[in-house]
XYZ file of C-alpha atoms in Angstrom:
762
model
C 45.455 -57.950 -49.653
C 44.773 -54.564 -48.019
C 45.417 -54.749 -44.264
C 44.366 -51.130 -43.683
C 41.332 -50.761 -41.367
C 38.156 -50.019 -43.255
C 35.998 -47.029 -42.336
C 32.650 -48.152 -40.967
C 29.609 -46.091 -41.825
C 27.175 -45.870 -38.898
C 23.491 -45.333 -39.165
C 22.039 -42.223 -37.583
C 20.698 -44.211 -34.637
C 24.017 -46.000 -34.112
C 25.884 -42.692 -34.255
C 23.589 -41.269 -31.584
C 24.210 -44.325 -29.393
C 27.971 -44.015 -29.889
C 27.894 -40.302 -29.067
C 25.874 -41.035 -25.932
C 28.263 -43.790 -24.871
C 31.283 -41.519 -25.304
C 29.548 -38.688 -23.433
C 28.529 -40.981 -20.572
C 31.996 -42.475 -20.249
C 34.293 -39.485 -20.496
C 37.339 -40.079 -18.348
C 37.636 -36.537 -17.041
C 35.680 -33.301 -17.504
C 38.705 -31.058 -17.620
C 38.708 -27.389 -18.631
C 36.877 -27.136 -21.935
C 38.887 -25.296 -24.627
C 35.673 -24.434 -26.450
C 34.566 -22.519 -23.363
C 37.891 -21.270 -22.066
C 39.096 -19.705 -25.321
C 35.840 -17.883 -26.103
C 35.531 -14.456 -24.462
C 32.689 -13.218 -26.670
C 29.048 -12.911 -25.654
C 26.832 -15.731 -26.879
C 24.313 -15.336 -29.719
C 20.817 -14.440 -28.556
C 18.861 -17.301 -27.073
C 15.232 -17.966 -28.015
C 14.170 -16.465 -24.672
C 16.162 -13.315 -25.381
C 14.780 -13.045 -28.922
C 11.247 -13.245 -27.522
C 11.993 -10.640 -24.851
C 13.391 -8.175 -27.392
C 11.050 -8.905 -30.283
C 8.385 -6.403 -29.286
C 10.838 -3.695 -28.308
C 11.501 -2.429 -24.791
C 10.798 1.002 -23.364
C 14.321 2.457 -22.907
C 13.199 4.454 -19.851
C 11.917 1.313 -18.184
C 15.113 -0.541 -19.135
C 17.090 2.230 -17.473
C 14.888 1.946 -14.365
C 15.270 -1.847 -14.170
C 19.018 -1.545 -14.716
C 19.152 0.794 -11.735
C 17.220 -1.668 -9.567
C 19.601 -4.479 -10.541
C 22.540 -2.231 -9.755
C 21.100 -1.442 -6.325
C 20.546 -5.152 -5.643
C 24.123 -5.977 -6.599
C 25.395 -3.173 -4.381
C 23.350 -4.394 -1.409
C 24.652 -7.947 -1.801
C 28.199 -6.620 -2.115
C 27.814 -4.651 1.123
C 26.499 -7.744 2.932
C 29.520 -9.796 1.915
C 31.896 -6.906 2.637
C 30.514 -6.401 6.146
C 30.173 -10.043 7.160
C 33.119 -11.718 5.403
C 35.901 -13.183 7.529
C 38.767 -13.042 5.009
C 40.903 -9.894 4.829
C 39.899 -9.750 1.161
C 36.245 -9.494 2.156
C 36.911 -6.793 4.743
C 38.881 -4.564 2.391
C 36.915 -4.944 -0.830
C 38.585 -7.806 -2.746
C 35.227 -9.263 -3.735
C 32.410 -8.813 -6.199
C 28.787 -9.740 -6.848
C 27.450 -10.307 -10.358
C 24.455 -11.226 -12.508
C 24.660 -13.304 -15.702
C 22.265 -14.227 -18.475
C 20.751 -17.701 -18.552
C 23.507 -18.622 -21.031
C 26.203 -17.486 -18.589
C 27.225 -14.114 -20.081
C 28.279 -11.592 -17.439
C 25.775 -8.732 -17.689
C 26.444 -6.535 -14.641
C 28.516 -6.405 -11.462
C 28.167 -4.293 -8.338
C 29.268 -0.677 -8.842
C 32.267 -1.429 -6.658
C 34.470 -4.470 -6.315
C 37.010 -6.367 -8.362
C 36.076 -6.397 -12.038
C 38.118 -9.459 -12.954
C 36.502 -11.687 -10.318
C 33.148 -11.450 -12.048
C 34.611 -11.157 -15.510
C 35.892 -14.711 -15.344
C 32.954 -16.320 -13.487
C 31.115 -16.745 -16.764
C 33.554 -19.505 -17.727
C 32.577 -21.845 -14.839
C 28.900 -20.983 -15.339
C 29.165 -21.994 -18.996
C 30.872 -25.209 -17.826
C 27.957 -25.937 -15.485
C 25.434 -25.262 -18.238
C 27.237 -27.527 -20.691
C 27.984 -30.415 -18.345
C 25.678 -30.480 -15.323
C 22.227 -29.327 -16.427
C 21.428 -32.591 -18.219
C 23.572 -34.834 -16.008
C 21.214 -37.015 -13.919
C 23.779 -37.286 -11.134
C 24.177 -33.495 -10.790
C 21.480 -31.366 -12.418
C 20.753 -27.669 -11.985
C 17.669 -26.859 -9.921
C 16.139 -24.042 -7.970
C 18.001 -23.653 -4.672
C 21.264 -25.134 -5.963
C 24.592 -23.403 -5.463
C 27.929 -24.176 -7.093
C 31.401 -23.423 -5.776
C 34.606 -22.998 -7.774
C 38.165 -21.753 -7.407
C 40.405 -23.439 -10.022
C 41.489 -20.744 -12.465
C 41.913 -23.359 -15.190
C 38.106 -23.553 -15.324
C 37.882 -19.752 -15.226
C 39.120 -17.443 -12.536
C 41.961 -15.191 -11.516
C 43.835 -17.510 -9.184
C 43.037 -20.282 -6.742
C 42.702 -18.038 -3.690
C 39.425 -16.696 -5.088
C 36.306 -18.725 -4.312
C 32.996 -18.130 -6.068
C 29.438 -19.088 -5.179
C 27.187 -19.324 -8.259
C 23.427 -19.842 -8.136
C 20.852 -20.311 -10.914
C 17.691 -18.244 -10.592
C 14.523 -20.004 -11.691
C 11.322 -18.024 -12.158
C 8.064 -19.911 -12.614
C 10.082 -23.029 -13.358
C 12.358 -21.442 -15.989
C 16.057 -20.581 -15.660
C 16.269 -16.839 -16.337
C 19.695 -15.798 -15.019
C 22.660 -16.681 -12.775
C 23.975 -14.878 -9.709
C 27.416 -14.968 -8.110
C 29.544 -13.755 -5.257
C 33.357 -14.057 -5.179
C 35.875 -13.328 -2.410
C 39.648 -13.469 -2.359
C 39.680 -15.970 0.499
C 43.443 -16.392 0.748
C 44.164 -19.630 2.564
C 43.446 -22.692 0.397
C 45.722 -25.459 1.648
C 48.614 -24.769 -0.719
C 52.218 -25.772 -0.013
C 52.781 -22.308 1.480
C 50.193 -20.593 3.706
C 48.092 -17.761 2.341
C 46.992 -19.332 -0.924
C 49.589 -17.864 -3.307
C 52.570 -20.223 -3.091
C 55.519 -18.754 -4.970
C 57.324 -22.040 -4.248
C 54.750 -24.152 -6.105
C 56.539 -26.300 -8.686
C 53.453 -28.076 -10.001
C 49.730 -27.561 -9.960
C 49.582 -30.206 -7.233
C 51.295 -27.761 -4.845
C 48.501 -25.210 -5.225
C 46.035 -26.515 -2.637
C 42.393 -27.288 -3.343
C 41.469 -26.977 -7.003
C 37.691 -26.858 -7.209
C 36.192 -27.430 -10.616
C 32.597 -26.118 -10.538
C 30.568 -28.474 -8.323
C 27.343 -28.342 -6.367
C 27.815 -27.478 -2.714
C 24.295 -26.154 -2.008
C 20.935 -27.888 -2.369
C 17.593 -26.360 -1.380
C 19.531 -23.232 -0.291
C 21.495 -25.243 2.295
C 25.218 -25.949 2.335
C 25.964 -29.674 2.049
C 27.820 -30.415 5.265
C 29.751 -33.383 3.879
C 31.331 -31.216 1.184
C 31.868 -28.322 3.578
C 33.749 -30.687 5.887
C 35.866 -31.911 2.995
C 36.807 -28.327 2.082
C 37.504 -27.385 5.703
C 39.733 -30.432 5.971
C 41.672 -29.236 2.909
C 42.779 -25.844 4.267
C 44.685 -24.440 7.246
C 41.820 -22.239 8.418
C 38.572 -24.274 8.598
C 36.761 -21.462 10.416
C 37.428 -19.051 7.553
C 36.334 -21.621 4.955
C 32.983 -22.257 6.636
C 32.178 -18.669 7.514
C 32.800 -17.222 4.087
C 30.945 -20.028 2.313
C 27.939 -19.005 4.419
C 28.548 -15.324 3.718
C 28.763 -15.799 -0.064
C 25.666 -18.022 -0.071
C 23.532 -15.568 1.876
C 24.803 -12.642 -0.180
C 23.656 -14.436 -3.330
C 20.346 -15.370 -1.695
C 19.688 -11.706 -0.832
C 20.520 -10.790 -4.421
C 18.086 -13.495 -5.559
C 15.286 -11.979 -3.452
C 15.804 -8.581 -5.045
C 15.873 -9.968 -8.600
C 12.687 -11.982 -7.976
C 11.020 -8.762 -6.799
C 12.018 -7.150 -10.112
C 10.610 -10.147 -11.978
C 7.342 -9.948 -10.057
C 6.985 -6.245 -10.786
C 8.209 -5.997 -14.375
C 8.045 -9.532 -15.753
C 10.526 -12.003 -17.160
C 10.842 -10.346 -20.572
C 11.872 -7.032 -19.045
C 14.618 -8.591 -16.910
C 15.903 -10.832 -19.690
C 15.700 -8.017 -22.233
C 17.461 -5.568 -19.936
C 20.376 -7.934 -19.337
C 20.708 -8.719 -23.044
C 20.381 -5.118 -24.224
C 22.961 -4.075 -21.615
C 25.442 -6.497 -23.183
C 24.633 -5.590 -26.775
C 24.655 -1.842 -26.109
C 28.075 -2.135 -24.463
C 29.493 -4.119 -27.380
C 28.044 -1.626 -29.868
C 29.578 1.272 -27.941
C 32.936 -0.504 -27.926
C 32.819 -0.872 -31.700
C 31.879 2.799 -32.068
C 34.810 3.911 -29.917
C 37.206 1.702 -31.853
C 35.967 3.284 -35.106
C 36.773 6.722 -33.665
C 40.428 5.817 -33.224
C 42.986 6.308 -35.997
C 43.969 3.185 -37.927
C 47.424 1.874 -37.162
C 49.534 -0.179 -34.775
C 51.135 0.817 -31.481
C 53.367 -1.402 -29.372
C 54.648 -1.838 -25.856
C 57.106 -4.270 -24.289
C 56.785 -5.319 -20.666
C 59.203 -7.395 -18.618
C 58.821 -9.520 -15.523
C 62.194 -9.714 -13.791
C 61.631 -12.688 -11.493
C 60.158 -16.168 -11.498
C 59.800 -15.647 -7.719
C 62.571 -18.235 -7.280
C 65.344 -16.600 -9.314
C 66.010 -13.486 -11.376
C 64.792 -14.096 -14.922
C 63.788 -11.506 -17.511
C 60.505 -12.591 -19.100
C 59.147 -10.600 -22.011
C 55.482 -9.786 -22.570
C 55.100 -8.395 -26.079
C 52.011 -6.477 -27.197
C 51.013 -4.809 -30.459
C 47.534 -3.217 -30.674
C 46.216 -2.751 -34.198
C 43.117 -0.743 -35.090
C 41.483 -0.902 -38.505
C 37.949 0.353 -38.836
C 35.966 -1.217 -36.007
C 38.459 -4.070 -35.608
C 40.920 -4.083 -32.729
C 43.570 -6.801 -32.442
C 45.770 -7.350 -29.380
C 48.752 -9.408 -30.488
C 50.826 -10.927 -27.666
C 52.991 -13.144 -29.868
C 56.649 -13.162 -28.880
C 55.918 -13.478 -25.158
C 58.068 -15.683 -22.903
C 57.487 -19.461 -22.884
C 55.738 -21.166 -19.971
C 57.692 -22.555 -17.018
C 57.143 -26.202 -16.148
C 58.023 -25.766 -12.480
C 57.455 -22.107 -11.625
C 54.169 -20.635 -10.425
C 54.139 -17.475 -12.584
C 52.219 -18.902 -15.554
C 48.626 -18.025 -16.358
C 46.014 -19.339 -18.754
C 44.606 -17.183 -21.522
C 41.115 -16.911 -19.998
C 42.477 -15.476 -16.753
C 44.775 -13.177 -18.719
C 41.779 -11.828 -20.660
C 39.964 -11.115 -17.390
C 42.918 -8.944 -16.343
C 42.832 -7.215 -19.741
C 39.169 -6.419 -19.093
C 40.125 -4.914 -15.740
C 42.807 -2.724 -17.274
C 40.507 -1.409 -19.991
C 37.769 -0.523 -17.515
C 40.105 0.947 -14.913
C 42.567 2.970 -16.987
C 41.232 3.569 -20.509
C 37.418 3.747 -20.629
C 36.270 3.715 -16.987
C 32.830 5.046 -17.914
C 31.847 1.806 -19.670
C 29.665 -0.779 -17.892
C 31.640 -3.441 -16.065
C 30.905 -6.448 -18.211
C 32.894 -8.815 -20.401
C 31.035 -7.399 -23.396
C 33.766 -4.750 -23.519
C 36.176 -7.470 -24.664
C 33.707 -9.195 -26.957
C 34.611 -7.277 -30.157
C 38.371 -7.448 -29.546
C 40.542 -10.124 -31.156
C 43.313 -11.487 -28.931
C 46.238 -13.440 -30.373
C 48.792 -15.351 -28.300
C 51.357 -18.118 -28.636
C 50.136 -21.396 -27.138
C 52.321 -22.568 -24.232
C 53.555 -19.049 -23.538
C 53.565 -17.643 -20.034
C 50.198 -15.926 -20.694
C 48.618 -18.926 -22.457
C 49.992 -21.812 -20.413
C 48.980 -25.438 -20.745
C 46.818 -26.827 -17.952
C 49.494 -28.863 -16.194
C 51.675 -25.810 -15.630
C 51.634 -24.350 -12.089
C 49.639 -21.101 -11.957
C 49.534 -20.237 -8.250
C 51.186 -16.842 -8.841
C 49.463 -16.138 -12.142
C 49.034 -12.593 -10.838
C 52.531 -11.740 -12.067
C 51.699 -11.709 -15.810
C 48.105 -10.701 -15.058
C 49.231 -7.525 -13.307
C 51.030 -6.691 -16.546
C 47.764 -7.275 -18.412
C 46.039 -4.750 -16.135
C 48.333 -1.985 -17.473
C 49.138 -3.423 -20.916
C 46.658 -1.063 -22.567
C 48.041 2.100 -21.034
C 50.958 3.060 -23.284
C 49.620 1.994 -26.709
C 46.011 3.101 -26.136
C 47.033 6.554 -24.926
C 49.031 6.969 -28.118
C 45.867 6.163 -30.086
C 43.645 8.375 -27.935
C 45.950 11.380 -27.571
C 44.794 13.085 -30.760
C 41.076 12.376 -30.382
C 38.918 15.467 -29.853
C 36.747 13.650 -27.292
C 38.424 11.701 -24.502
C 36.703 9.360 -22.042
C 39.467 9.535 -19.439
C 42.701 11.399 -18.845
C 45.777 10.455 -20.847
C 47.678 8.576 -18.163
C 50.953 6.728 -17.607
C 51.089 3.210 -16.203
C 49.940 2.486 -12.681
C 52.391 0.621 -10.467
C 51.586 -2.981 -11.337
C 53.028 -4.983 -8.438
C 50.708 -5.227 -5.439
C 53.345 -5.423 -2.716
C 52.231 -6.797 0.620
C 53.085 -9.383 3.246
C 51.552 -12.813 2.825
C 51.661 -14.600 6.152
C 50.970 -17.848 7.922
C 51.490 -19.862 11.063
C 50.004 -20.092 14.548
C 48.437 -16.912 15.894
C 48.787 -15.549 19.412
C 45.355 -17.135 20.013
C 46.554 -20.599 19.026
C 44.729 -20.677 15.678
C 46.343 -21.891 12.460
C 45.919 -19.411 9.617
C 47.383 -17.958 6.452
C 46.385 -14.957 4.335
C 47.545 -11.570 3.096
C 47.567 -7.999 4.401
C 45.138 -5.385 3.094
C 47.841 -2.907 2.106
C 48.114 -4.881 -1.126
C 45.445 -2.396 -2.239
C 47.468 0.835 -2.382
C 49.343 1.069 -5.693
C 50.447 4.484 -6.961
C 48.602 5.682 -10.067
C 50.355 6.968 -13.153
C 50.834 10.660 -13.886
C 48.215 12.298 -16.098
C 48.567 14.699 -19.000
C 47.298 17.531 -16.794
C 48.169 16.542 -13.210
C 50.300 14.389 -10.934
C 49.224 10.822 -10.226
C 47.364 9.935 -7.046
C 49.320 8.391 -4.183
C 48.476 4.788 -3.280
C 45.047 5.210 -4.813
C 44.022 1.621 -5.533
C 45.302 -1.800 -6.506
C 46.097 -2.337 -10.142
C 43.311 -4.936 -10.297
C 40.389 -2.872 -8.937
C 39.605 0.723 -8.090
C 37.200 0.277 -5.155
C 39.355 -1.376 -2.481
C 40.494 -0.253 0.933
C 44.023 -0.729 2.245
C 42.880 -2.116 5.577
C 43.001 -1.298 9.273
C 46.219 -2.536 10.845
C 44.687 -2.600 14.315
C 42.222 -5.261 13.183
C 45.019 -7.330 11.665
C 47.077 -7.032 14.838
C 44.133 -8.293 16.897
C 43.800 -11.385 14.717
C 47.459 -12.181 13.977
C 50.914 -11.755 15.585
C 51.867 -9.130 12.983
C 53.021 -5.806 14.459
C 53.437 -2.801 12.164
C 56.506 -0.795 13.059
C 55.959 1.499 10.119
C 52.877 1.477 7.934
C 51.692 3.383 4.888
C 54.355 6.068 5.107
C 54.823 7.650 1.670
C 58.077 6.421 0.137
C 60.189 9.563 -0.252
C 62.200 9.937 -3.493
C 60.877 6.692 -4.984
C 59.077 8.545 -7.755
C 58.154 8.174 -11.410
C 59.494 11.590 -12.419
C 58.126 13.714 -15.253
C 56.413 16.962 -16.179
C 53.819 15.396 -13.940
C 55.038 12.759 -11.496
C 53.448 9.425 -10.788
C 51.535 8.823 -7.585
C 53.751 7.329 -4.906
C 53.518 4.178 -2.848
C 54.044 3.591 0.854
C 56.481 1.712 3.033
C 55.461 -1.369 5.017
C 57.615 -2.420 7.990
C 56.452 -5.463 9.917
C 57.521 -7.954 12.552
C 55.876 -10.707 14.596
C 55.186 -11.019 18.312
C 53.473 -13.576 20.512
C 53.791 -16.634 18.278
C 56.311 -19.421 18.308
C 55.614 -20.302 14.679
C 55.061 -17.469 12.223
C 56.386 -16.460 8.841
C 56.128 -14.114 5.875
C 56.437 -14.207 2.102
C 56.224 -11.397 -0.434
C 55.830 -13.009 -3.864
C 56.426 -9.884 -5.912
C 58.668 -8.818 -8.784
C 60.102 -5.500 -9.940
C 63.278 -5.493 -7.830
C 65.635 -5.403 -10.826
C 63.574 -3.966 -13.685
C 61.097 -1.071 -13.226
C 57.464 -2.161 -13.281
C 55.564 1.023 -14.230
C 56.537 2.722 -17.480
C 56.494 6.455 -18.079
C 54.636 8.091 -20.957
C 55.834 10.688 -23.486
C 59.212 11.183 -21.819
C 58.197 10.490 -18.230
C 60.419 8.275 -16.089
C 59.525 4.753 -15.082
C 59.209 4.042 -11.390
C 62.350 2.806 -9.580
C 62.869 -0.837 -8.696
C 62.022 -1.884 -5.149
C 63.651 -4.402 -2.836
C 62.766 -6.434 0.224
C 64.941 -5.396 3.180
C 65.459 -7.432 6.344
C 67.025 -7.043 9.756
C 67.457 -10.592 11.066
C 69.008 -11.928 14.239
C 67.559 -9.239 16.521
C 64.412 -8.710 18.596
C 63.260 -5.146 18.047
C 61.055 -5.243 21.150
C 63.987 -6.123 23.376
C 66.116 -3.460 21.705
C 63.451 -0.811 22.311
C 63.165 -1.868 25.948
C 66.888 -1.323 26.401
C 66.878 1.975 24.508
C 63.522 3.478 23.415
C 65.360 5.924 21.147
C 67.463 3.361 19.312
C 65.165 3.837 16.327
C 63.733 7.345 16.159
C 61.841 6.855 12.885
C 61.001 3.574 11.209
C 62.127 4.666 7.766
C 63.554 2.065 5.378
C 66.336 4.232 3.939
C 67.509 5.461 7.337
C 67.379 2.007 8.904
C 69.434 0.470 6.101
C 71.948 3.314 5.816
C 72.462 4.012 9.518
C 72.007 0.410 10.776
C 71.294 1.572 14.338
C 70.713 -1.900 15.823
C 74.087 -3.507 16.381
C 74.421 -7.239 15.763
C 71.592 -7.333 13.258
C 72.033 -8.932 9.859
C 70.976 -6.244 7.375
C 70.217 -7.474 3.860
C 68.700 -6.304 0.595
C 66.796 -8.964 -1.365
C 64.506 -9.208 -4.342
C 60.817 -9.204 -3.507
C 60.196 -12.703 -4.792
C 60.681 -14.175 -1.307
C 59.007 -17.528 -0.719
C 57.645 -18.348 2.745
C 60.211 -17.811 5.500
C 59.930 -18.180 9.283
C 60.314 -14.976 11.266
C 61.661 -15.040 14.810
C 59.992 -12.630 17.216
C 61.141 -9.075 16.622
C 62.924 -9.611 13.307
C 62.141 -6.816 10.848
C 60.862 -7.107 7.259
C 60.502 -4.028 5.035
C 58.912 -3.592 1.605
C 57.463 -0.749 -0.417
C 54.577 -0.130 -2.769
C 55.834 1.494 -5.930
C 55.096 4.676 -7.841
C 53.197 5.091 -11.074
C 55.028 6.161 -14.201
C 55.745 9.809 -14.933
C 54.327 11.883 -17.794
C 56.330 14.231 -20.006
C 59.779 15.808 -19.870
C 61.091 16.495 -16.356
C 62.503 19.844 -17.537
C 58.947 21.014 -18.251
C 57.742 20.474 -14.673
C 56.426 23.631 -13.029
C 59.074 24.593 -10.433
C 56.279 25.363 -7.954
C 55.176 21.717 -8.143
C 58.748 20.750 -7.263
C 58.559 23.074 -4.241
C 55.233 21.514 -3.245
C 56.827 18.034 -3.240
C 59.684 19.368 -1.106
C 57.281 20.967 1.387
C 55.419 17.668 1.687
C 58.707 15.811 2.198
C 58.082 13.625 -0.836
C 61.437 14.382 -2.402
C 64.994 15.320 -1.443
C 66.823 18.498 -2.399
C 69.296 16.366 -4.344
C 66.561 15.134 -6.711
C 65.053 18.593 -7.090
C 68.337 19.591 -8.724
C 69.557 16.339 -10.313
C 66.216 15.508 -11.955
C 64.344 18.801 -12.363
C 67.190 21.362 -12.498
C 65.376 23.832 -10.229
C 67.334 26.604 -8.507
C 65.772 27.824 -5.239
C 66.377 28.921 -1.663
C 66.560 25.720 0.393
C 65.349 27.399 3.580
C 62.418 29.365 2.189
C 61.713 27.095 -0.815
C 61.455 30.122 -3.102
C 62.291 29.506 -6.766
C 64.860 31.609 -8.618
C 62.941 31.767 -11.905
C 65.715 33.159 -14.095
C 68.408 30.841 -12.718
C 66.091 27.851 -13.161
C 65.408 28.791 -16.782
C 69.142 29.059 -17.459
C 69.903 25.773 -15.668
C 67.290 23.992 -17.748
C 68.534 25.564 -20.975
C 72.045 24.398 -20.081
C 70.784 20.875 -19.440
C 69.027 20.833 -22.829
C 72.290 21.865 -24.483
C 74.066 19.103 -22.539
C 71.486 16.603 -23.782
C 72.240 17.583 -27.361
C 75.971 17.249 -26.693
C 75.462 13.751 -25.257
C 73.222 12.639 -28.097
C 74.191 10.577 -31.121
C 72.524 9.734 -34.451
C 69.984 6.943 -34.225
C 71.918 4.637 -36.545
C 75.025 5.082 -34.374
C 73.013 4.301 -31.259
C 71.590 1.158 -32.860
C 75.012 -0.019 -33.995
C 76.398 0.434 -30.491
C 73.517 -0.928 -28.422
C 71.517 -3.456 -30.446
C 72.785 -7.031 -30.427
C 71.666 -9.864 -32.708
C 70.754 -12.061 -29.705
C 70.110 -11.612 -25.982
C 73.388 -11.037 -24.081
C 74.803 -14.404 -23.046
C 75.010 -13.514 -19.335
C 71.307 -12.631 -19.152
C 68.624 -15.130 -18.021
C 66.201 -14.166 -20.786
C 62.898 -15.612 -22.013
C 60.927 -14.359 -25.010
C 61.496 -13.117 -28.540
C 64.363 -10.783 -29.399
C 64.109 -9.228 -32.857
C 61.602 -11.649 -34.401
C 58.375 -12.676 -32.640
C 58.447 -16.014 -34.469
C 61.654 -17.090 -32.652
C 61.494 -17.463 -28.866
C 64.617 -17.602 -26.703
C 64.925 -19.502 -23.449
C 68.362 -19.001 -21.946
C 69.572 -19.507 -18.408
C 73.352 -19.139 -18.038
C 73.194 -20.684 -14.541
C 72.704 -24.092 -16.187
C 74.202 -23.333 -19.629
C 70.746 -23.402 -21.204
C 70.162 -21.703 -24.526
C 67.272 -22.813 -26.710
C 65.606 -21.025 -29.616
C 62.104 -22.272 -30.429
C 59.604 -21.589 -33.162
C 56.743 -19.631 -31.642
C 54.161 -22.138 -32.870
C 56.044 -25.022 -31.228
C 56.769 -23.663 -27.762
C 57.799 -26.075 -25.035
C 57.915 -25.550 -21.288
C 61.145 -24.483 -19.600
C 62.286 -26.431 -16.535
C 64.233 -24.390 -13.982
C 66.686 -25.840 -11.442
C 66.015 -25.560 -7.722
C 67.988 -22.501 -6.495
C 69.145 -24.512 -3.485
C 70.611 -27.171 -5.784
C 72.578 -24.482 -7.624
C 73.809 -23.050 -4.347
C 74.841 -26.501 -3.108
C 76.663 -27.212 -6.377
C 78.502 -23.878 -6.145
C 79.525 -24.562 -2.555
C 80.659 -28.083 -3.443
C 82.751 -26.709 -6.309
C 84.257 -24.111 -3.986
C 85.019 -26.794 -1.404
C 86.601 -29.031 -4.056
C 88.757 -26.160 -5.298
C 89.968 -25.404 -1.791
C 90.650 -29.097 -1.227
C 92.718 -29.241 -4.414
C 94.606 -26.136 -3.351
C 95.306 -27.691 0.046
C 96.583 -30.893 -1.586
C 98.822 -28.854 -3.859
C 100.271 -27.043 -0.818
C 100.924 -30.347 0.926
C 102.614 -31.773 -2.167
C 104.804 -28.670 -2.432
C 106.130 -29.240 1.088
């Protein structure tokens, strides 16, 4: 007798009933892989086919596109001027318009590209799940909020307001506004908890839900959200700001509809997407066929030093472009530096539009023709349960991932759409803060000088200093006076160019600035940094240019700088990081150098914290740098005399800064001869330097010589695992405090044993 269950054939009607039952009784509407793994624009809808069927006047399309652009810009300015969050004040926001299917068509001509680039994921979720749900629905006057990056987004500090636009009873498009709000109720203030060990430490995680009906915020849900964060005033104010920004945008789009008709708006949005995708394919066809590669490394999990590989190979063949990230480090089960693939793609979009083809429209259609391959459960394609609060770490790498390989492709092209450029500094270093302000308010957020990363050197010129954040080119670095009015933070030194910390080359990278801060007037205040790049340089050079240096967090604890200055106003003549650390003018202070992955730490009044934005990578051989450019850097006090000789081999009069041309030429010729003398055949170099596996002392995560085999080794706990790339598992890291306690206990036990031995010897 066969005990195997028999397959039951259902009638069509029964199958429909079963499908409806399963749909009505789904346990949980989690992130939808069908949505989250698809970055391509949707096929034309029936409405779009109708709009385009008769053909559109290209001049009128151009005119309507300009009106939409102006409307987006106006809404952006409203949010920028009225927003309460530092991110709103200094440009970490965006406004966008999407097709009725949820494809991002256009964003404001300024703002953060990635914010809008990933909003189409939650809009597609709403379309799929809420339109036909009788308990939710999508109607005119509704607004939806969202912040959980697992449903689409950069990270959970960003909150989006999304609104459907109905015209004569028909859904014709979607509108959005997004701000980096900061505070979100996470386990550390400020919204980006480096100490998060699970997704349940990340604060509020809003899947897309309706928070507005009939153009009014629902006060019960607003109260819930206010109750979930440290700064309820900020939460309420910016929800209102985003809503009214979107409503103003809605008014302008309705005016366009009234004047030009539905088909013109719908056709303009669709043709904008299709034209962008077609232009992308054309540009890919222009490039030579082949493969170029780059390796990037994150040097910190923000809790411990750990070298994490991000591997990229870009292949072009005809109009196909493939970005292959296989071989990247595995995900961490209890560290916040993972990201999901949708968020990672949004950062890739940002990097393409900021550094490679900045003339293209800011829409996700630029990624639509590109194939992206990754290992599931890697640090860039993490499973949903993994913490992702500091997903910015791998995403910053995505913002510059294109730079090295694409400039190798584009170098030989007769027509270039941007300068050949080295990598921008990809760690947005700033102070994240939280506590009780001098006004008695509870708050947490970040400082605007996150927005001043040094740009990479170009093939024809030096890079720009502190020009923009790696994630968006239209941001301001903030007014410290405003921050000091709102918080206890006092800037002792701010935005002073970081002398000698340069990406050297024929052309040097743009430099970053120092940030020196303390607190005053609060009995409960603290800082975190949440940044990597303290051990391994973050911005790579191009064609022989140097990478940027590594950068540390420096502290002077156990002192009150205000009291010290009262006693002796000249005790610190210049707040300069190098001088403060080398001269140590304040006696009794505890001076320390630390990696920049600091989790939240309380700061007593007057204690000093110092960090630095980094430089972009250099371009070309340092011995080819024009000596007059070296003199210019010396005149501007960007570089020391020691580096002018050690790096550039320039001979000159130190008082007058006049170059000795002949002596410089001879010094450089001598250095080239010395290079040849130091050199060795490639095979000899490989035999001496290349090892079959990662060095045993190195905490290393990622592939080594074969992208199909992924290493996870942590000598602190005697961990060494090699996994098949298609079967990656998460890595669990020990609490650094537990390791420190164990080391101290072992030391104590050893001393106890030594003491017992001494007693026995007596």
